[in-house]
CSV table of C-alpha atoms in Angstrom, one decimal:
chain,number,residue,atom,x,y,z
A,1,MET,CA,207.8,-86.0,-84.7
A,2,ILE,CA,206.4,-86.9,-81.3
A,3,TYR,CA,203.4,-84.7,-80.3
A,4,ASP,CA,203.7,-83.2,-76.9
A,5,PRO,CA,200.2,-82.0,-75.7
A,6,LEU,CA,201.8,-80.2,-72.7
A,7,ALA,CA,204.0,-78.2,-75.1
A,8,LYS,CA,200.9,-77.3,-77.1
A,9,ILE,CA,199.1,-76.2,-74.0
A,10,GLU,CA,202.2,-74.1,-73.0
A,11,GLU,CA,201.8,-72.4,-76.4
A,12,TYR,CA,198.1,-71.7,-75.8
A,13,LEU,CA,198.9,-70.2,-72.4
A,14,GLU,CA,201.8,-68.2,-73.9
A,15,LEU,CA,204.3,-69.8,-71.5
A,16,PRO,CA,207.9,-70.2,-72.4
A,17,ALA,CA,208.8,-73.6,-73.8
A,18,LEU,CA,209.8,-75.6,-70.7
A,19,GLN,CA,212.6,-78.1,-71.0
A,20,GLU,CA,211.5,-80.0,-67.9
A,21,SER,CA,209.8,-83.3,-66.9
A,22,ALA,CA,206.2,-83.7,-67.8
A,23,GLU,CA,205.3,-83.5,-64.1
A,24,ASN,CA,207.1,-80.2,-63.7
A,25,LYS,CA,205.5,-78.8,-66.9
A,26,ARG,CA,202.1,-79.9,-65.6
A,27,LYS,CA,202.7,-78.1,-62.2
A,28,GLN,CA,203.7,-74.9,-64.0
A,29,ILE,CA,200.7,-75.1,-66.4
A,30,LEU,CA,198.3,-75.7,-63.4
A,31,ALA,CA,199.8,-72.6,-61.8
A,32,ALA,CA,199.2,-70.6,-64.9
A,33,ILE,CA,195.6,-71.8,-65.2
A,34,ASP,CA,195.0,-71.0,-61.5
A,35,TRP,CA,196.5,-67.5,-62.1
A,36,LEU,CA,194.2,-67.0,-65.1
A,37,ILE,CA,191.1,-68.2,-63.1
A,38,VAL,CA,191.8,-65.5,-60.4
A,39,ASN,CA,193.3,-62.7,-62.5
A,40,ASP,CA,192.3,-62.9,-66.2
A,41,PHE,CA,189.3,-65.2,-66.5
A,42,HIS,CA,188.4,-63.6,-69.9
A,43,LYS,CA,191.7,-64.8,-71.3
A,44,LEU,CA,191.1,-68.3,-69.9
A,45,VAL,CA,187.7,-68.4,-71.6
A,46,TYR,CA,189.3,-67.3,-74.9
A,47,ILE,CA,192.0,-70.0,-74.6
A,48,LEU,CA,189.4,-72.7,-73.9
A,49,TYR,CA,187.4,-71.4,-76.9
A,50,ARG,CA,190.6,-71.5,-79.1
A,51,VAL,CA,191.3,-75.1,-77.9
A,52,ASP,CA,187.7,-76.0,-78.7
A,53,VAL,CA,186.7,-77.3,-75.2
A,54,SER,CA,183.0,-77.4,-75.0
A,55,GLU,CA,181.6,-74.7,-72.6
A,56,LYS,CA,178.8,-77.1,-71.6
A,57,LYS,CA,181.4,-79.8,-70.7
A,58,ILE,CA,183.4,-77.4,-68.6
A,59,GLU,CA,180.2,-76.4,-66.7
A,60,ASN,CA,179.2,-80.0,-66.1
A,61,VAL,CA,182.6,-81.1,-64.9
A,62,LEU,CA,183.2,-78.1,-62.7
A,63,ALA,CA,179.7,-78.5,-61.1
A,64,SER,CA,179.9,-82.3,-60.6
A,65,ARG,CA,183.5,-82.3,-59.2
A,66,GLN,CA,183.6,-79.3,-56.9
A,67,GLU,CA,186.0,-81.1,-54.5
A,68,VAL,CA,188.7,-81.0,-57.2
A,69,ASN,CA,190.8,-78.0,-58.0
A,70,ALA,CA,189.3,-76.2,-61.0
A,71,ALA,CA,192.7,-75.8,-62.7
A,72,VAL,CA,193.2,-79.6,-62.6
A,73,LEU,CA,189.8,-80.2,-64.2
A,74,ILE,CA,190.3,-77.6,-66.8
A,75,LEU,CA,193.8,-78.9,-67.7
A,76,ASP,CA,192.3,-82.5,-67.9
A,77,LEU,CA,189.6,-81.2,-70.3
A,78,ILE,CA,192.2,-79.5,-72.5
A,79,MET,CA,194.4,-82.6,-72.6
A,80,GLU,CA,191.3,-84.7,-73.5
A,81,ARG,CA,190.5,-82.3,-76.3
A,82,GLU,CA,194.0,-82.4,-77.6
A,83,GLU,CA,194.0,-86.2,-77.6
A,84,GLU,CA,190.6,-86.1,-79.5
A,85,LYS,CA,192.2,-83.9,-82.1
A,86,ILE,CA,195.2,-86.2,-82.5
A,87,LYS,CA,192.8,-89.2,-82.9
A,88,SER,CA,190.7,-87.4,-85.4
A,89,ARG,CA,193.8,-86.4,-87.5
A,90,LYS,CA,195.0,-90.0,-87.5
A,91,GLU,CA,191.6,-91.3,-88.6
A,92,ASN,CA,191.3,-88.7,-91.4
A,93,ARG,CA,194.7,-89.5,-93.0
A,94,VAL,CA,194.5,-90.8,-96.5
A,95,ASP,CA,197.5,-92.7,-97.9
A,96,GLY,CA,199.8,-91.4,-95.2
A,97,HIS,CA,198.7,-87.8,-95.8
A,98,ASN,CA,196.2,-85.6,-94.0
A,99,GLU,CA,193.2,-84.6,-96.0
A,100,GLU,CA,194.3,-81.0,-95.8
A,101,GLU,CA,197.7,-81.8,-97.2
A,102,LYS,CA,196.2,-83.1,-100.5
A,103,TRP,CA,195.7,-79.6,-101.7
């Protein structure tokens, strides 16, 4: 099974599964993040907590790159965190099984 981080982000944002190109998915996800920034910031914070994106990292990135759209920066941080999770899972596999699957 191929892991699609954009599909996972669609799930976090409660968007319908989009059967489109990665570029179109990214545009729709950015639009959803923009909407959350303006209309439901509390929900966005909850999603970032759920994804486990460091609040400190968000603050630093947003403060240091004010010329870039905040939604783009937030999506990049979410993607980065999802990639870290994948890497961690691969590193923690034992004999082709995830440590959690041993139970």
